[in-house]
Short mmCIF file of C-alpha atoms in Angstrom, two decimals:
data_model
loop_
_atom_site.label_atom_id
_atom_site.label_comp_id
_atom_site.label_asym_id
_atom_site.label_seq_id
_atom_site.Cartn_x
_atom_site.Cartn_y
_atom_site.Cartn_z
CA UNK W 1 -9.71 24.88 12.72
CA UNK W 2 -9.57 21.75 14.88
CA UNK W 3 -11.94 18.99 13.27
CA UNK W 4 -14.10 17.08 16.39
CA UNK W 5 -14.60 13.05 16.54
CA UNK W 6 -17.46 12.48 19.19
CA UNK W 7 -17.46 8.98 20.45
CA UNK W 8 -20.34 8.11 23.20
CA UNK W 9 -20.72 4.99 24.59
CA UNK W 10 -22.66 4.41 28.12
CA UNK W 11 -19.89 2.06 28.97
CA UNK W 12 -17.06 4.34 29.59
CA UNK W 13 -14.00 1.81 30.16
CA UNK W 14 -14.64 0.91 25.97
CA UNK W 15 -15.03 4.25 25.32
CA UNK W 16 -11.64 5.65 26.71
CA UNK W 17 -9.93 2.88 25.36
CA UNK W 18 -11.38 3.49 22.13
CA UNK W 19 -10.45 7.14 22.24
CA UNK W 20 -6.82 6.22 23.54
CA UNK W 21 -6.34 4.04 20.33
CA UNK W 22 -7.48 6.62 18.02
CA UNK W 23 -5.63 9.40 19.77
CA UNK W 24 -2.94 7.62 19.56
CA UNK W 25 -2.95 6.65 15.52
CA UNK W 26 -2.03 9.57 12.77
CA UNK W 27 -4.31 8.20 10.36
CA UNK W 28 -7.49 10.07 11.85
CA UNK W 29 -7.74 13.94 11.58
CA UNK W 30 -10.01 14.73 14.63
CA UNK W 31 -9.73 16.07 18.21
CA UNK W 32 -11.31 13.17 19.08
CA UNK W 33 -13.44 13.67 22.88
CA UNK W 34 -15.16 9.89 24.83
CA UNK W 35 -18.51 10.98 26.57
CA UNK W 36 -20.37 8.51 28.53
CA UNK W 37 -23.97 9.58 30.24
CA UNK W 38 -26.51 12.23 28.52
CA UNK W 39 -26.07 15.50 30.63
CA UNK W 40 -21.83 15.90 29.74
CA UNK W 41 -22.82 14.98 26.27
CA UNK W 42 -25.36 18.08 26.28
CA UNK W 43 -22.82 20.41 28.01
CA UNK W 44 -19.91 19.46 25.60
CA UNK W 45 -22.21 19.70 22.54
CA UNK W 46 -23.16 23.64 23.91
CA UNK W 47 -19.17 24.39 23.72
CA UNK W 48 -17.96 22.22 21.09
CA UNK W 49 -19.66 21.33 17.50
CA UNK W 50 -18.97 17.91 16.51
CA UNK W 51 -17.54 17.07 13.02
CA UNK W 52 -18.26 13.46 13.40
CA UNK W 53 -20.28 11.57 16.08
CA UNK W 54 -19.90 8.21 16.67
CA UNK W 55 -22.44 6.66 18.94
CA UNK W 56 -23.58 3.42 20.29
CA UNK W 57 -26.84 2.64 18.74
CA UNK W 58 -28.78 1.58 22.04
CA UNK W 59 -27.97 4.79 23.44
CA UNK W 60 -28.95 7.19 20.75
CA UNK W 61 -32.07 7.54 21.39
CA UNK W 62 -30.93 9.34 24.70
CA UNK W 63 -29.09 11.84 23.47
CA UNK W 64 -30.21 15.54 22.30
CA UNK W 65 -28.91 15.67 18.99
CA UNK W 66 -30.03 18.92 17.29
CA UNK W 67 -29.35 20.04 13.69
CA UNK W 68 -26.59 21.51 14.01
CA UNK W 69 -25.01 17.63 15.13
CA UNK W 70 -21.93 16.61 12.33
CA UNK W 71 -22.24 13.18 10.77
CA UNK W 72 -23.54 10.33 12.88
CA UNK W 73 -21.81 6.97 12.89
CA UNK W 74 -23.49 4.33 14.80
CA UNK W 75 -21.41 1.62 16.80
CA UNK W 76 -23.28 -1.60 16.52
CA UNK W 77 -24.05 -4.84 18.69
CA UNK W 78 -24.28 -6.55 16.25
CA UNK W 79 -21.97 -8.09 13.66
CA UNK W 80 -22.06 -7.10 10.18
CA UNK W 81 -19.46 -9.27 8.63
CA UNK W 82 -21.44 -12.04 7.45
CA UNK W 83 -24.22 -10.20 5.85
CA UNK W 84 -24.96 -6.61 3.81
CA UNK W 85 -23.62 -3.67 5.60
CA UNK W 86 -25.68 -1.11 7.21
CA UNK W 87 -24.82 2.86 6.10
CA UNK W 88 -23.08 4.34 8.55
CA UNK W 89 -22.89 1.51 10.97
CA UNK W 90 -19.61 0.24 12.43
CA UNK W 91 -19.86 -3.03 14.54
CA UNK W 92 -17.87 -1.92 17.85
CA UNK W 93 -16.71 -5.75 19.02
CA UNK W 94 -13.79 -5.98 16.34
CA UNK W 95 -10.29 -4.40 16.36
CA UNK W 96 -9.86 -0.91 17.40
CA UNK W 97 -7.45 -0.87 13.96
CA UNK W 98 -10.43 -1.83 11.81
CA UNK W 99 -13.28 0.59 13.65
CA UNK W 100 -10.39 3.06 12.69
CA UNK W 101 -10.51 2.08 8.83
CA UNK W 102 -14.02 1.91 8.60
CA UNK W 103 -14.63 5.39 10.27
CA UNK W 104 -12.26 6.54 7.53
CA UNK W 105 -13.67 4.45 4.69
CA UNK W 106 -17.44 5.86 5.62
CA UNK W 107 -16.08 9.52 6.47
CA UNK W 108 -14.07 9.65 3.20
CA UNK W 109 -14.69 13.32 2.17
CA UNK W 110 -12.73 15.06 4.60
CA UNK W 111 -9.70 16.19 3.03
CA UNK W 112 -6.37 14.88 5.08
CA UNK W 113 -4.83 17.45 7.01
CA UNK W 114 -1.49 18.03 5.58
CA UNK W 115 1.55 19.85 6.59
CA UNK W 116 2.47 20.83 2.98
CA UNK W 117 1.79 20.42 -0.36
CA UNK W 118 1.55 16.46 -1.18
CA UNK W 119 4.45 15.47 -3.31
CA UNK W 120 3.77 12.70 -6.37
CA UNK W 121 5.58 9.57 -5.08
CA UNK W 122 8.08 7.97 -7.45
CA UNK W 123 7.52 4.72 -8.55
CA UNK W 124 9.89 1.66 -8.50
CA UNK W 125 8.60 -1.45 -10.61
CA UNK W 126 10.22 -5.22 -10.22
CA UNK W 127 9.01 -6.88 -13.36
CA UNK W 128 10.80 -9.79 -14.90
CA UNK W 129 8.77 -11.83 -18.05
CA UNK W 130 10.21 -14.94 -16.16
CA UNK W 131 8.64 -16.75 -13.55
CA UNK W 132 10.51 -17.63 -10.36
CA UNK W 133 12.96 -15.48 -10.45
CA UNK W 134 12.67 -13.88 -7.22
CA UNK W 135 11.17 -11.25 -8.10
CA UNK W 136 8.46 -10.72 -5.29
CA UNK W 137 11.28 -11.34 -2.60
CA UNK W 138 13.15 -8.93 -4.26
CA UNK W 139 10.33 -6.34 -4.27
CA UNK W 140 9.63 -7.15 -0.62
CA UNK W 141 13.92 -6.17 0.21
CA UNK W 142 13.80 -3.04 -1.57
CA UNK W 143 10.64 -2.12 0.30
CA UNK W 144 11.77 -2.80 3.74
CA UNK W 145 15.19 -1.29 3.08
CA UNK W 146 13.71 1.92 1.05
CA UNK W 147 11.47 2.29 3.55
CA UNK W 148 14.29 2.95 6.52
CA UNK W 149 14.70 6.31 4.92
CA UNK W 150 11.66 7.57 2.87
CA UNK W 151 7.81 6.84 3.82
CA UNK W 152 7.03 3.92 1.58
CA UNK W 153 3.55 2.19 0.02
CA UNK W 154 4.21 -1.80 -1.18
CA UNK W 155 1.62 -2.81 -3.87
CA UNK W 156 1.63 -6.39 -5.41
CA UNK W 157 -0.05 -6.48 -9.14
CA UNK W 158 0.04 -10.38 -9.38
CA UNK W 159 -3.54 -11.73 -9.71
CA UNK W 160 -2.17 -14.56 -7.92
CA UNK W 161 -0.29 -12.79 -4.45
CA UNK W 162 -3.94 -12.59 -2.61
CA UNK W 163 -4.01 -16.54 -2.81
CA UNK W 164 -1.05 -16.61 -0.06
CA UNK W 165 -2.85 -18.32 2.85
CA UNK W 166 -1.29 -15.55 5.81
CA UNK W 167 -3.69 -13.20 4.04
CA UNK W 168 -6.59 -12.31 5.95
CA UNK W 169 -9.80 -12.85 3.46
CA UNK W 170 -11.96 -10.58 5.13
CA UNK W 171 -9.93 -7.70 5.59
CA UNK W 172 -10.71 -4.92 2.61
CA UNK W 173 -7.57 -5.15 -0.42
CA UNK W 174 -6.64 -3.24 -3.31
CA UNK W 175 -10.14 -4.76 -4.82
CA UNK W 176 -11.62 -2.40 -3.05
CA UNK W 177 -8.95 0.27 -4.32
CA UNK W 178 -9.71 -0.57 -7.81
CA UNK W 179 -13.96 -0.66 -6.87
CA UNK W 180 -13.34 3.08 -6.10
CA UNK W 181 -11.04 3.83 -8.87
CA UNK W 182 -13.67 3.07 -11.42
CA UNK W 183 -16.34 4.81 -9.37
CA UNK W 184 -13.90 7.90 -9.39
CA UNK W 185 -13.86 8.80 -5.98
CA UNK W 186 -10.64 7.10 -4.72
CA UNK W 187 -8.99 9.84 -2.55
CA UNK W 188 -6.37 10.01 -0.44
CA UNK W 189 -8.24 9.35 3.09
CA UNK W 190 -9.68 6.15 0.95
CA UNK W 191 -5.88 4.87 0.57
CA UNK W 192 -4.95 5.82 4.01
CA UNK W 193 -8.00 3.51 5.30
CA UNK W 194 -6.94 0.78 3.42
CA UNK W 195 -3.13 0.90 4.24
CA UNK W 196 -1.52 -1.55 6.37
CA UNK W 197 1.74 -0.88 8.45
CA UNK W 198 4.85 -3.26 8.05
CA UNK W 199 8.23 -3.55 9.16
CA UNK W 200 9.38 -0.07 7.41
CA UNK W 201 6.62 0.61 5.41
CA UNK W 202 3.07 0.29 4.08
CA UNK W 203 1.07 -1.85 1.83
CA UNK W 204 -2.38 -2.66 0.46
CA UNK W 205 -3.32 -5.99 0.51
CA UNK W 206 -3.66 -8.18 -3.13
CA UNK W 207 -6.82 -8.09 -4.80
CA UNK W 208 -9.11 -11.34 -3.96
CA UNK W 209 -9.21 -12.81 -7.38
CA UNK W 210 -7.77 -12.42 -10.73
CA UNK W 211 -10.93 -10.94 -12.42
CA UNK W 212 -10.60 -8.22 -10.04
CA UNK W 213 -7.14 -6.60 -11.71
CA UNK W 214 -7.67 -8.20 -15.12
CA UNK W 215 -10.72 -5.88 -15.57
CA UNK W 216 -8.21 -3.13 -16.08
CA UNK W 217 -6.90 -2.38 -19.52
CA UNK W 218 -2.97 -1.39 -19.58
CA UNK W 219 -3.87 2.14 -20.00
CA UNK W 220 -6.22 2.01 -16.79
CA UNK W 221 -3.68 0.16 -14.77
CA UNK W 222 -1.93 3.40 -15.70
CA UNK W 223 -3.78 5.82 -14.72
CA UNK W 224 -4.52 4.08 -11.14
CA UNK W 225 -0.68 3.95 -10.28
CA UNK W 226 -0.71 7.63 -11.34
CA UNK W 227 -3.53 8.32 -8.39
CA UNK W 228 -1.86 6.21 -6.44
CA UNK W 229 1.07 7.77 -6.84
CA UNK W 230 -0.44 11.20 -6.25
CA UNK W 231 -2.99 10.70 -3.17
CA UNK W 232 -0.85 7.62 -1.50
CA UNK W 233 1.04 10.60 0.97
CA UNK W 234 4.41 8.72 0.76
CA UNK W 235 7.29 9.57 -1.22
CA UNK W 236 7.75 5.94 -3.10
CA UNK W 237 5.52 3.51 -4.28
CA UNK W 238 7.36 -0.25 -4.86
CA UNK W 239 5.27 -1.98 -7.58
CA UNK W 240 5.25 -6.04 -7.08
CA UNK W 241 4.35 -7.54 -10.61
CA UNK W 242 3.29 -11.28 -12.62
CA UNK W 243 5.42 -11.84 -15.64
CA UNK W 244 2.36 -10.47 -17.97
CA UNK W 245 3.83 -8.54 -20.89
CA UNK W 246 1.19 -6.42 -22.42
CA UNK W 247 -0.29 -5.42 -19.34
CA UNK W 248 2.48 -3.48 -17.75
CA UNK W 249 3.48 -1.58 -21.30
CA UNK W 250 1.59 1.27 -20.69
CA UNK W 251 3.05 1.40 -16.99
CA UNK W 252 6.53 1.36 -17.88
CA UNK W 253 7.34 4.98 -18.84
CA UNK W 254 5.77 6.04 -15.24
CA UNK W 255 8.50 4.05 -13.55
CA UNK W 256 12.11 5.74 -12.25
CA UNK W 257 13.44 2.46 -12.49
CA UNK W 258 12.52 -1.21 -13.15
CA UNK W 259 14.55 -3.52 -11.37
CA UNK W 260 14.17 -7.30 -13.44
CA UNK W 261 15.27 -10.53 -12.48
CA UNK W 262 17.24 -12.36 -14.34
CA UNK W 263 17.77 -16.57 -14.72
CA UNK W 264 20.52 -17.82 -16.73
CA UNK W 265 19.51 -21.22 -18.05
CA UNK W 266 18.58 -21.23 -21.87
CA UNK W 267 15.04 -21.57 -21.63
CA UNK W 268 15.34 -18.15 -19.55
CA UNK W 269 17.42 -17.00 -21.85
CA UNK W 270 15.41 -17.36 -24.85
CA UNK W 271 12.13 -15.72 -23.62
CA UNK W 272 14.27 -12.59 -22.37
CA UNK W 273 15.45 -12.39 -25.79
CA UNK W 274 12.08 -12.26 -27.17
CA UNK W 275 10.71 -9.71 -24.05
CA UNK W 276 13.79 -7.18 -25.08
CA UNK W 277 12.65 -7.58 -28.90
CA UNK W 278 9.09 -7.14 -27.36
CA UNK W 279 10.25 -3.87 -25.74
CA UNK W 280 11.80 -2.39 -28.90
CA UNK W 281 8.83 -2.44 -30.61
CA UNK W 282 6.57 -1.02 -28.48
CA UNK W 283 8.21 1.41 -26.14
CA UNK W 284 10.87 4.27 -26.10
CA UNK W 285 14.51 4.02 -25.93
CA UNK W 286 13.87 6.34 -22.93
CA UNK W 287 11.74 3.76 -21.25
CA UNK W 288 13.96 0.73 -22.36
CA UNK W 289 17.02 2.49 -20.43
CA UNK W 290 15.33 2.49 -16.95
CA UNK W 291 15.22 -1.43 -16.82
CA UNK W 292 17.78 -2.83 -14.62
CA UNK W 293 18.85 -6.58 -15.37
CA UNK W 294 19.75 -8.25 -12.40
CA UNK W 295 21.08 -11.77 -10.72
CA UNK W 296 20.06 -12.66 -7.52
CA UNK W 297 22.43 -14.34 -5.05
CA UNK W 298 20.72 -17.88 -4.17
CA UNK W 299 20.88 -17.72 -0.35
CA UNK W 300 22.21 -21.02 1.45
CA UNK W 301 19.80 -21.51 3.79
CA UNK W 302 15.13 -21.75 3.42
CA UNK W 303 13.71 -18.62 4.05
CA UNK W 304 10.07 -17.68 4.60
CA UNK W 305 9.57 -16.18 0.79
CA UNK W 306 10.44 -19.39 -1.01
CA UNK W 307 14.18 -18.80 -1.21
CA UNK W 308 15.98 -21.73 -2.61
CA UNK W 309 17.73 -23.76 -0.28
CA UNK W 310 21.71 -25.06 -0.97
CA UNK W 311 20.15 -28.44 -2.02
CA UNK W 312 18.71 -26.89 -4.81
CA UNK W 313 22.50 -26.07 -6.27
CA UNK W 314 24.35 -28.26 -8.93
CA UNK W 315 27.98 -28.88 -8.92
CA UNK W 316 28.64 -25.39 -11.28
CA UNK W 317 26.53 -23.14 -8.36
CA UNK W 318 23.79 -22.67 -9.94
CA UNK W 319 20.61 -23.11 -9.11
CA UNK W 320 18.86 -26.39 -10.54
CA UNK W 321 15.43 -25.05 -10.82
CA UNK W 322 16.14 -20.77 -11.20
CA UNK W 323 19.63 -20.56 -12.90
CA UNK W 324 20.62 -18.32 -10.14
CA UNK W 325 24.47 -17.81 -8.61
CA UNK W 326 24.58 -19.47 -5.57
CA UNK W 327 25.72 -17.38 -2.54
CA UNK W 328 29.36 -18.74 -2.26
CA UNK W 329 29.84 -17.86 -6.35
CA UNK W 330 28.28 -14.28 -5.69
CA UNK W 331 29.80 -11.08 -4.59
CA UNK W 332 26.62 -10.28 -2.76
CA UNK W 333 26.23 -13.33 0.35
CA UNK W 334 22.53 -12.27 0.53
CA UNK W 335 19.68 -11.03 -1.32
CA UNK W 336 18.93 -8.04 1.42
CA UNK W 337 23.24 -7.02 0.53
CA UNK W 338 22.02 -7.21 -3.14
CA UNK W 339 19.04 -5.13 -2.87
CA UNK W 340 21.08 -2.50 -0.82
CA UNK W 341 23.92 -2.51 -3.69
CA UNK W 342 20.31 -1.71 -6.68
CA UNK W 343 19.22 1.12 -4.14
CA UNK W 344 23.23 2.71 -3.54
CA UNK W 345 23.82 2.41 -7.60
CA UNK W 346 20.16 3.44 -9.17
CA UNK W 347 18.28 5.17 -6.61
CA UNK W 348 20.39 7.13 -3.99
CA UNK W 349 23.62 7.86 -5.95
CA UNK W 350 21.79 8.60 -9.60
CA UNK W 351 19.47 11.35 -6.97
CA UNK W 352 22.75 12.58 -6.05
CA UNK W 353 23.58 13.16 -9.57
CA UNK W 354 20.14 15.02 -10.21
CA UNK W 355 20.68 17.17 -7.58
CA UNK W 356 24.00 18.09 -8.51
CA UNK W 357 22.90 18.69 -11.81
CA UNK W 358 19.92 21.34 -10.70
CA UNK W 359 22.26 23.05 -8.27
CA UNK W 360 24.79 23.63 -11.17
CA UNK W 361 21.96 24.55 -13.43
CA UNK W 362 20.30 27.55 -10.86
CA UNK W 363 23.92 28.52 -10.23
#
């Protein structure tokens, strides 16, 4: 049965445009109907039963709204960023894309309308106890180029990553994620809301500050990429990390494969050493075989993600300040042929394998 999204609004130019946007966008599981003067909002509400009303809030008082009326969200005048939200108000001069979240955010218990059964999305980690080893650009590569061929969700852990200054501050993050973790009602129409479209695929924004994901234990952190992983509707989940040890142990054994950056000056060297001796100790031989050492080409030229520039190179083509092969020295010329060579050799040829393996199996 077709769920109903009501929206009435005396001026009908914002209301159609309104109802175009939100026809047009996935995200929002309603017939969704604009209505603009009292008597065709009493005929339609004789035929139809509204799930969901949303409803300017000068013009409510208009309307014949009888019992039988779904939930009422009111569009408001007024702007509610800089001070306490009202319940169930939605301030109607912003973005069409945020009225959207918020409409989801507040409407949260309807269950998404699915085609099938959801499928638990695998998870991909890029952890590396060494910092500046490329290890977000990398995450950012595999997401864009995973993403070509299988819905995607791109999630940075680094209590740091929110502090980028492109990031809107306003706009609601994986805080909020983590705010309705703990109160147990994160759900998939929650992560939906808070999803944010890409190139190729989808991401929640960084949490604000650092208290807000160092409040989780290791085990918690665990148990939130499980959710995610479950109510998220895509089929992988690229995990973004900081080079904290102990935080990510009890994540490790979720992951199908953690990709780590490696630097090859001694310093580098050294605390490796100790991470792998780290690893022994507290997790499974299992686990310890799904990490994936690798060397990132140093590409010649600035990019927008930090990349090293050729200046940075010494004589031997290394890097000066990563240890990294420079471009010319490396088989791969960039880091996007790199990341393409991790998901051919550990993703899409060991799935090959798998499958292989369970057709000989039922055979």
């Amino acid at each position: 049965m077709e769920k109903i999204l009501t929206i009435y609004d005396e001026d009908s130019l914002y209301a159609k445009r309104l109802s175009l946007y939100l026809r047009q966008n996935t995200k929002l599981p309603f017939q969704i109907y604009p209505i603009s003067d009292p008597e065709s909002f009493a005929q339609f509400s004789k035929k139809k039963e509204s799930d969901l009303l949303l409803i300017s809030e000068k013009n409510v008082k208009k309307l014949p709204l009888s019992s039988k009326s779904g939930r009422v969200l009111y569009l408001s005048d007024e702007s509610l960023l800089s001070e306490k939200k009202k319940e169930n108000h939605i301030y109607k001069y912003q973005s069409a894309d945020q009225i959207m979240r918020e409409i989801l955010l507040q409407y949260g218990e309807i269950e998404l309308l699915e085609d099938g059964r959801r499928q638990k999305a695998d998870i991909f980690m890029v952890y590396s106890p060494l910092g500046r080893s490329g290890k977000t650009s990398l995450s950012f590569e595999i997401a864009k180029l995973l993403g070509k061929n299988r819905k995607t969700l791109y999630l940075s852990l680094s209590e740091s990553a929110g502090a980028k200054k492109h990031l809107p501050i306003e706009r609601e993050c994986l805080t909020e994620v983590l705010y309705h973790f703990k109160e147990k009602n994160l759900n998939p129409m929650i992560l939906r809301a808070l999803s944010y479209e890409r190139e190729s695929y989808s991401t929640i924004l960084p949490v604000r500050s650092p208290e807000d994901i160092n409040s989780l234990s290791s085990r918690e952190l665990s148990l939130l990429l499980d959710k995610i992983a479950e109510d998220a509707g895509v089929s992988a989940l690229i995990i973004d990390t900081d080079s904290s040890m102990s935080r990510y142990l009890d994540c490790f054994h979720q992951a199908k494969k953690i990709f780590m950056p490696v630097l090859s000056d001694k310093v580098s060297k050294e605390k490796l050493a100790f991470f792998e001796d780290y690893l022994k100790k507290n997790i499974s031989p299992e686990t310890q075989e799904k990490f994936v050492q690798c060397s990132l080409p140093l590409e010649e030229e600035n990019t927008s993600n930090g990349t090293e520039s050729a200046a940075d190179t010494d004589y031997l083509g290394k890097s000066k300040s990563t240890g990294r092969a420079s471009a010319r020295d490396c088989p791969y010329a960039s880091l996007k042929e790199y990341a393409e060579s991790l998901l051919l050799h550990y993703i899409y040829e060991e799935e090959d394998k798998e499958r292989e393996q369970y057709r000989k199996m039922v055979l």
